[in-house]
Coordinates of C-alpha atoms and ligand atoms in Angstrom, one line a residue:
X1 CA -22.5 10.9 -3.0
X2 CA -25.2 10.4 -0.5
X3 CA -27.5 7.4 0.0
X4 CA -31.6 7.5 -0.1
X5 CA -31.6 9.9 3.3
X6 CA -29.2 12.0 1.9
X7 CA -26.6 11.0 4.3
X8 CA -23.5 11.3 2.8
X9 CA -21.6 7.6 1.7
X10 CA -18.1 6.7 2.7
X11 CA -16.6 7.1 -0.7
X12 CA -13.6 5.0 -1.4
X13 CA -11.1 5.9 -3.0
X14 CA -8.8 4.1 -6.3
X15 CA -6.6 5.6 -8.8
X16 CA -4.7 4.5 -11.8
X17 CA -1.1 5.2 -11.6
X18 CA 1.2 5.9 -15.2
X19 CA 3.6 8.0 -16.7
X20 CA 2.2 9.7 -18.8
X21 CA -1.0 9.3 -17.2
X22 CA -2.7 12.7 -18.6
X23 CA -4.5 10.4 -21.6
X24 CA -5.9 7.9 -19.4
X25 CA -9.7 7.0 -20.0
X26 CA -9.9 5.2 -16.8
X27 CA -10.9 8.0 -14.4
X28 CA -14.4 8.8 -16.7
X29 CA -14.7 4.6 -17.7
X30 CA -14.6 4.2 -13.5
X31 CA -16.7 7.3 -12.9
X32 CA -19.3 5.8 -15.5
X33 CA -19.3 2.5 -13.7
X34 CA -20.1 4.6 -10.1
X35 CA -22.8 6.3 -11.7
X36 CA -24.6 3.3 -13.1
X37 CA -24.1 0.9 -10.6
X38 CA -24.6 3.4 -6.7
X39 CA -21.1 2.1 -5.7
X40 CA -19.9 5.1 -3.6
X41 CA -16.4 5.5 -5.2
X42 CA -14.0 7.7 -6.0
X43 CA -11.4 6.9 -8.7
X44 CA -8.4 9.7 -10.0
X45 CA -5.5 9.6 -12.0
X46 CA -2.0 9.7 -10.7
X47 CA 1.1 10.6 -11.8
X48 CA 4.0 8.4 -10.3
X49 CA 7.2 9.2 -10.9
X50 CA 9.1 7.5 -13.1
X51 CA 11.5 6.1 -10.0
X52 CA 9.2 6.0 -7.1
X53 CA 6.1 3.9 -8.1
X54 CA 6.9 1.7 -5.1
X55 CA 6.7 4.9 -2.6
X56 CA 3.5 5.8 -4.6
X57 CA 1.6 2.6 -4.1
X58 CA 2.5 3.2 0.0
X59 CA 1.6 6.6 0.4
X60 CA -2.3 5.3 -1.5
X61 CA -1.9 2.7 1.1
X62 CA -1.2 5.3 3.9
X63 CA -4.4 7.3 2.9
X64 CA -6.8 4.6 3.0
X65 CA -7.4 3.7 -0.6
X66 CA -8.6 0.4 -1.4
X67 CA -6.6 -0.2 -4.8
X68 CA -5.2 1.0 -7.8
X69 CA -5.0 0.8 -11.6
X70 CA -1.8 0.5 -13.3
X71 CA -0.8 1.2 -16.8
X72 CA 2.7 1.9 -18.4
X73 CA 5.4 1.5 -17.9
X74 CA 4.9 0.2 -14.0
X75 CA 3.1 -3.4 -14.8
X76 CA 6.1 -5.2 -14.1
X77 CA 7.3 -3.2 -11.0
X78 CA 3.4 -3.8 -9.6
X79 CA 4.2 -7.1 -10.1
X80 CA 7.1 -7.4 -8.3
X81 CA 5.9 -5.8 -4.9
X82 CA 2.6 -7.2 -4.3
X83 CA 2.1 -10.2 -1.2
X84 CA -0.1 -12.2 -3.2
X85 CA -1.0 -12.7 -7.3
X86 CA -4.2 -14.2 -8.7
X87 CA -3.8 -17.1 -11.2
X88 CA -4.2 -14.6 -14.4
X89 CA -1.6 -12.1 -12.9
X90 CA 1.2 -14.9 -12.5
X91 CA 0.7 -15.9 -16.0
X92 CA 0.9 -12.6 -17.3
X93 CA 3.9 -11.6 -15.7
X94 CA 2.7 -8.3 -14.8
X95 CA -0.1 -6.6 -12.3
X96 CA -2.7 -4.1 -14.2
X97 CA -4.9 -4.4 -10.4
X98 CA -3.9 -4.0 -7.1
X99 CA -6.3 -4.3 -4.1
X100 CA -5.4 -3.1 -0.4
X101 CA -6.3 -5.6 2.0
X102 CA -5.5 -5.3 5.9
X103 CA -1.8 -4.1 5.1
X104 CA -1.6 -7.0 2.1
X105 CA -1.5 -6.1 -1.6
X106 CA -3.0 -8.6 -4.0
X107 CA -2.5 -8.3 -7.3
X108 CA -4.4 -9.1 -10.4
X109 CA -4.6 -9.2 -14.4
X110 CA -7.9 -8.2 -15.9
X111 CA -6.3 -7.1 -19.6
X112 CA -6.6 -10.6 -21.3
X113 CA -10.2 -11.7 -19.7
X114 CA -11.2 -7.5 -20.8
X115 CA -9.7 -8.9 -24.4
X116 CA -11.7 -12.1 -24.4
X117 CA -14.6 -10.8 -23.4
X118 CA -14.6 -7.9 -25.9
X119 CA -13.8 -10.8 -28.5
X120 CA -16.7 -12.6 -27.5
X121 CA -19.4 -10.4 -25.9
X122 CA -18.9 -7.2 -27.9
X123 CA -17.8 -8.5 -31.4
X124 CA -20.0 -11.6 -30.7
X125 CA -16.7 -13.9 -31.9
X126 CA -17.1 -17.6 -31.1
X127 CA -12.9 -18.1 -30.1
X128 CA -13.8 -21.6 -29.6
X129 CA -11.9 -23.8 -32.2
X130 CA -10.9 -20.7 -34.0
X131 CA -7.6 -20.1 -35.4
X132 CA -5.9 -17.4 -33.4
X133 CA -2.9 -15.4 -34.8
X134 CA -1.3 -12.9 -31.8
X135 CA 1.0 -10.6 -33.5
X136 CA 3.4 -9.4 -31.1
X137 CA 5.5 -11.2 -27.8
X138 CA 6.0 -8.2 -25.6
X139 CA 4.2 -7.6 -22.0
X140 CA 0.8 -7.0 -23.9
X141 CA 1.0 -10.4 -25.7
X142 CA 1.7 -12.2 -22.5
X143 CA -1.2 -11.0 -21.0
X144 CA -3.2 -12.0 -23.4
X145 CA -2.3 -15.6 -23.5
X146 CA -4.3 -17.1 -20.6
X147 CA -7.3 -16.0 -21.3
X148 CA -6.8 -16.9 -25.0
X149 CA -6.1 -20.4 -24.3
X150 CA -8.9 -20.8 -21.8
X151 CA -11.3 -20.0 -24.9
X152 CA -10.5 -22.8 -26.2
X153 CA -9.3 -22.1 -30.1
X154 CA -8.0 -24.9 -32.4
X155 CA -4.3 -22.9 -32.3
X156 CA -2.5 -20.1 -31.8
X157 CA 0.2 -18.6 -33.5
X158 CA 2.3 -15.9 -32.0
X159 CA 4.2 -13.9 -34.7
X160 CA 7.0 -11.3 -33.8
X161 CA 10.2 -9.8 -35.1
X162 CA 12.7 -11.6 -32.7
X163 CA 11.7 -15.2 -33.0
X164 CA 13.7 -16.3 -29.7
X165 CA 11.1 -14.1 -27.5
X166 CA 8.5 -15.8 -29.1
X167 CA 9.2 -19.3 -28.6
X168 CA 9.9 -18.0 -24.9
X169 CA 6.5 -17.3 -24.4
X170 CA 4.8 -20.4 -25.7
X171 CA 7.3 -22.1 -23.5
X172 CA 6.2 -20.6 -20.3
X173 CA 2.4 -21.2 -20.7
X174 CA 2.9 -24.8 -21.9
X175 CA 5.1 -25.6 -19.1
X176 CA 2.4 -23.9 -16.7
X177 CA -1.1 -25.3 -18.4
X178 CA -2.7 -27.8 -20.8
X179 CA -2.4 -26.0 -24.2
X180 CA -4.1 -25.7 -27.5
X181 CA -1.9 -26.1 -30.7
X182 CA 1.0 -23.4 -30.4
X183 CA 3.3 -21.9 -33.5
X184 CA 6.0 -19.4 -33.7
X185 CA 7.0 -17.5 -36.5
X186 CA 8.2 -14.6 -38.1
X187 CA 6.0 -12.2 -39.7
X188 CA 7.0 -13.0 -43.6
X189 CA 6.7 -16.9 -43.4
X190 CA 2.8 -16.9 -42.3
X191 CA 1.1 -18.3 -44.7
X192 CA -1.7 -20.0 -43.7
X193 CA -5.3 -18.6 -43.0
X194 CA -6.3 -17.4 -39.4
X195 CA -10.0 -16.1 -38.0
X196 CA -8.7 -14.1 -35.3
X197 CA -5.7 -11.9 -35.8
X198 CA -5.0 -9.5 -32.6
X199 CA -2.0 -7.1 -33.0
X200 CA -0.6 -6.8 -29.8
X201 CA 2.9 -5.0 -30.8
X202 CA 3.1 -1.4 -29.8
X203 CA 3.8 -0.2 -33.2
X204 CA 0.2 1.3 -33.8
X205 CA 1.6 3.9 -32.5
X206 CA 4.2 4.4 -34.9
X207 CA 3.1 4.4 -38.9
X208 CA 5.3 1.3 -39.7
X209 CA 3.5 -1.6 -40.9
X210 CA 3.9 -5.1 -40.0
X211 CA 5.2 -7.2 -43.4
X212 CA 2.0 -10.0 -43.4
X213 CA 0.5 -10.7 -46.0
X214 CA -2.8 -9.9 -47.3
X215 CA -3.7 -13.4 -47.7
X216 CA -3.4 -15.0 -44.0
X217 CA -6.7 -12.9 -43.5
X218 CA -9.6 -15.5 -43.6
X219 CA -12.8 -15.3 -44.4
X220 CA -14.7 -13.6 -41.9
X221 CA -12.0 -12.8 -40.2
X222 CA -11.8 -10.3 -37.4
X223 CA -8.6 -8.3 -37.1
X224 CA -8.2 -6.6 -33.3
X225 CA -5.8 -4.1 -32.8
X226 CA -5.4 -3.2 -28.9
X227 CA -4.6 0.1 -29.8
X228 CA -7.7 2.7 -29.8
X229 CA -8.1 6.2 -30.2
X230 CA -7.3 5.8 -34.4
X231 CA -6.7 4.0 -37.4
X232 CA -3.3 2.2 -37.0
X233 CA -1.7 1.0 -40.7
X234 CA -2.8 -2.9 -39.5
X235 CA -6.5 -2.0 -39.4
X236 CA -6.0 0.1 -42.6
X237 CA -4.8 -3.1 -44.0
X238 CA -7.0 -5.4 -42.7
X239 CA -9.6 -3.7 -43.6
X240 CA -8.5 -3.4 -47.1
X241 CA -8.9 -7.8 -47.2
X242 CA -12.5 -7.6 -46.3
X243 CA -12.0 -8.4 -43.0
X244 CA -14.0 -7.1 -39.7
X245 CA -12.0 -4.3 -37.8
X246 CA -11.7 -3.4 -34.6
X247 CA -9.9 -0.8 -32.1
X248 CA -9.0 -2.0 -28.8
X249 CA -11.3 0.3 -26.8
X250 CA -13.6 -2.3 -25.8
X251 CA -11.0 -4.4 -24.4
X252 CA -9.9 -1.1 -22.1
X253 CA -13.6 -0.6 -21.0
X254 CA -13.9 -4.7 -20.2
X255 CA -10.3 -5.1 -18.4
X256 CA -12.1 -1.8 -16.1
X257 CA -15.4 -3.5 -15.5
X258 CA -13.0 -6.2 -14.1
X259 CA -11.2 -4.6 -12.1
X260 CA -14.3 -2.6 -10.7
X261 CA -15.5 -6.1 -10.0
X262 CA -12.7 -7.5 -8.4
X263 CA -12.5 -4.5 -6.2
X264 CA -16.4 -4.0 -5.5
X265 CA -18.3 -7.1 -6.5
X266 CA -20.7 -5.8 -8.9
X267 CA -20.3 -6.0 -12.5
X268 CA -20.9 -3.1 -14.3
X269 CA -22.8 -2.6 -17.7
X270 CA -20.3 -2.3 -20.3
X271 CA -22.3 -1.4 -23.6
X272 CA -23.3 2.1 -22.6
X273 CA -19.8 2.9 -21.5
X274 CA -18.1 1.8 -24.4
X275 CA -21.0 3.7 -26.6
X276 CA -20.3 6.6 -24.6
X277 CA -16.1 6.9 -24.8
X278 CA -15.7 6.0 -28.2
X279 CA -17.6 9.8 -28.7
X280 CA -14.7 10.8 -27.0
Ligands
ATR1 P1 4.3 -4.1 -24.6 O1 4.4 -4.2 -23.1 O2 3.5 -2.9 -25.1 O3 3.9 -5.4 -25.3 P2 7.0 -4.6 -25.3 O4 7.1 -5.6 -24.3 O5 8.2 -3.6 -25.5 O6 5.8 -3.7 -25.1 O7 6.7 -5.3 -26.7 C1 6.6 -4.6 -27.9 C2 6.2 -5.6 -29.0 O8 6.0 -4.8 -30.2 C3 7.2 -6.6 -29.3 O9 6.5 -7.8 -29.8 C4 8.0 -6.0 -30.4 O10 8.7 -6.9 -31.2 P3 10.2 -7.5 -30.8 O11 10.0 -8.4 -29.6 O12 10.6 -8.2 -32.0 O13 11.0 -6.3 -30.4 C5 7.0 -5.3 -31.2 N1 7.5 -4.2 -32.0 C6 7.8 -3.0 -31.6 N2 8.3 -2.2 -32.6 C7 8.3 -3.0 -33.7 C8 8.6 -2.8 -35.1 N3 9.1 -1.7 -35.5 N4 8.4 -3.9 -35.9 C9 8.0 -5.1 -35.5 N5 7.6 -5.3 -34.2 C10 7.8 -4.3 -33.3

C-alpha cells in the first residue's frame, strides 16, 4: 500500500486466530474494510494450535501486530489472559478482540453490538419494546445479552435444553445491570408470541430441529439464526410461519466493522461488504 506519493505506508498487521480457521470470512471482510476506507492494514488468518493459543497471541505480540480476531473455540482462553476487558467483554464472558497496546492486551466483545446493529441497521428492526426470544444459553447467547438489553425490548426470554444454564445466565446480567423483563424456559412450554426470535444454539450445524412451536412466531416476526452460509432446519421453519428470515452473516460483517473500529477508529461501510460476501 502506498500513500498519494507513492511512498510506501507502514502496514499493520491483525489476524484472526481459530481452529479450524481455513473457513473464516474475516481475512476478505477485513481486506474489504482496508480497501474502502485507505487504512494501511494487513489482516491474515492463523491457525493456533489447539493447546498453545496463549504462546500464539505472544509471538503476534513479539512481531509487532496491533491485535487479533478470535473465533472458536479460544474465546474463553482470550478472555482469560488479557490485562484489561471493556464493559461488553466482561459481560460476555469471553474476548472475540484483542488490541496490543505498549506490552498490555485489552480485550473486547463486538459479537452482540455486530448482532444488534444487524437487527436494527440491516433488517431495519425497531428492538425497542419488542418481545425478544434467544434460543440457546451457550457462549454465543451470553454475548448476545448486553447489547440486547441495552436496546431496550419489553422482555426477553431465553429458551434452552438444560433449564439450570439458563436461569444461570439471566442471573448474571441482572445481578450486573438494570434489566428488561427476563424468562427461562424450555423449548416445548413456549407459548406465547415473540417478534424477535434469534437462535443462538449451535445446532444449525447439525439437521436436528429445535421442538418450538409454530405458533410462538408473531406477526411480523423476524426469526435470526447466527448461523450463515445455508438454510439451517429453524429458518426452514420459520419461514414456513410467514415470518421474515435471516442468516447471521450480517451480524459477522457488523461484529468486524467493530473491531476494525476499535482497532483503527474509522467505521467502515458495512452494506457493500455484506452485498459482496453473501456472493460468496
Ligand atoms: P456456543 O459457544 O456456540 O454457544 P455452547 O456454549 O456449547 O456453544 O452452547 C451451545 C448451545 O446450543 C447450548 O444452548 C446448547 O444447549 P444446552 O445448554 O442445553 O446443551 C445448544 N444445543 C446444542 N446442541 C443441541 C441440541 N441437539 N438440542 C438442543 N440444544 C442444543
Amino acid at each position: 500500500m502506498t500513500d498519494k506519493y507513492d511512498k510506501p505506508l507502514n502496514i499493520d498487521r491483525y489476524a484472526v486466530l481459530g481452529n479450524p480457521i481455513a473457513h473464516s470470512k474475516s481475512p476478505q471482510i477485513h481486506a474489504a474494510f482496508a480497501k474502502q476506507t485507505g487504512q494501511p492494514i494487513n489482516y491474515e488468518a492463523i491457525l493456533a494450535p489447539i493447546d498453545g493459543f496463549a504462546a500464539s497471541i505472544k509471538n503476534l505480540i513479539a512481531q509487532g501486530y496491533k491485535g487479533a480476531n478470535v473465533t472458536v473455540p479460544f474465546k474463553f482462553e482470550a478472555f482469560n489472559l488479557c490485562d484489561e476487558l471493556t464493559e461488553r467483554a466482561t459481560s460476555a464472558g469471553a474476548v472475540n478482540t484483542l488490541s496490543f497496546n505498549q506490552n498490555k492486551i485489552i480485550g473486547d466483545n463486538t459479537d452482540g453490538v455486530g448482532l444488534a446493529r444487524d437487527l436494527t441497521l440491516n433488517y431495519s428492526y425497531a428492538l425497542k419494546g419488542a418481545r425478544i426470544l434467544l434460543l440457546g444459553a451457550g457462549g454465543a447467547a451470553q454475548g448476545v445479552m448486553l447489547p440486547l438489553i441495552n436496546a431496550e425490548p419489553a422482555s426477553i426470554t431465553i429458551a434452552n435444553r438444560n433449564l439450570e444454564k439458563a436461569q444461570f445466565m439471566i442471573q448474571k446480567i441482572a445481578a450486573q445491570h438494570a434489566v428488561c423483563n427476563l424468562a427461562v424456559s424450555n423449548y416445548e412450554n413456549l407459548q406465547s408470541k415473540f417478534d424477535v426470535i434469534i437462535n443462538a444454539t449451535s445446532i444449525g450445524l447439525s439437521d436436528t430441529i429445535l421442538p418450538i412451536s409454530n405458533t410462538i412466531f408473531a406477526k411480523n416476526c423476524l426469526a435470526y439464526d447466527m448461523m450463515y452460509g445455508r438454510e439451517t432446519p429453524f429458518m426452514a421453519k420459520a419461514r414456513s410461519t410467514g415470518a421474515q428470515v435471516a442468516d447471521g452473516l450480517g451480524m459477522l460483517v457488523e461484529q468486524a466493522a467493530e473491531a476494525f473500529y476499535v482497532w483503527r477508529g474509522v467505521r467502515p461501510e458495512t452494506a457493500p461488504v455484506i452485498k459482496m460476501m453473501s456472493t460468496y
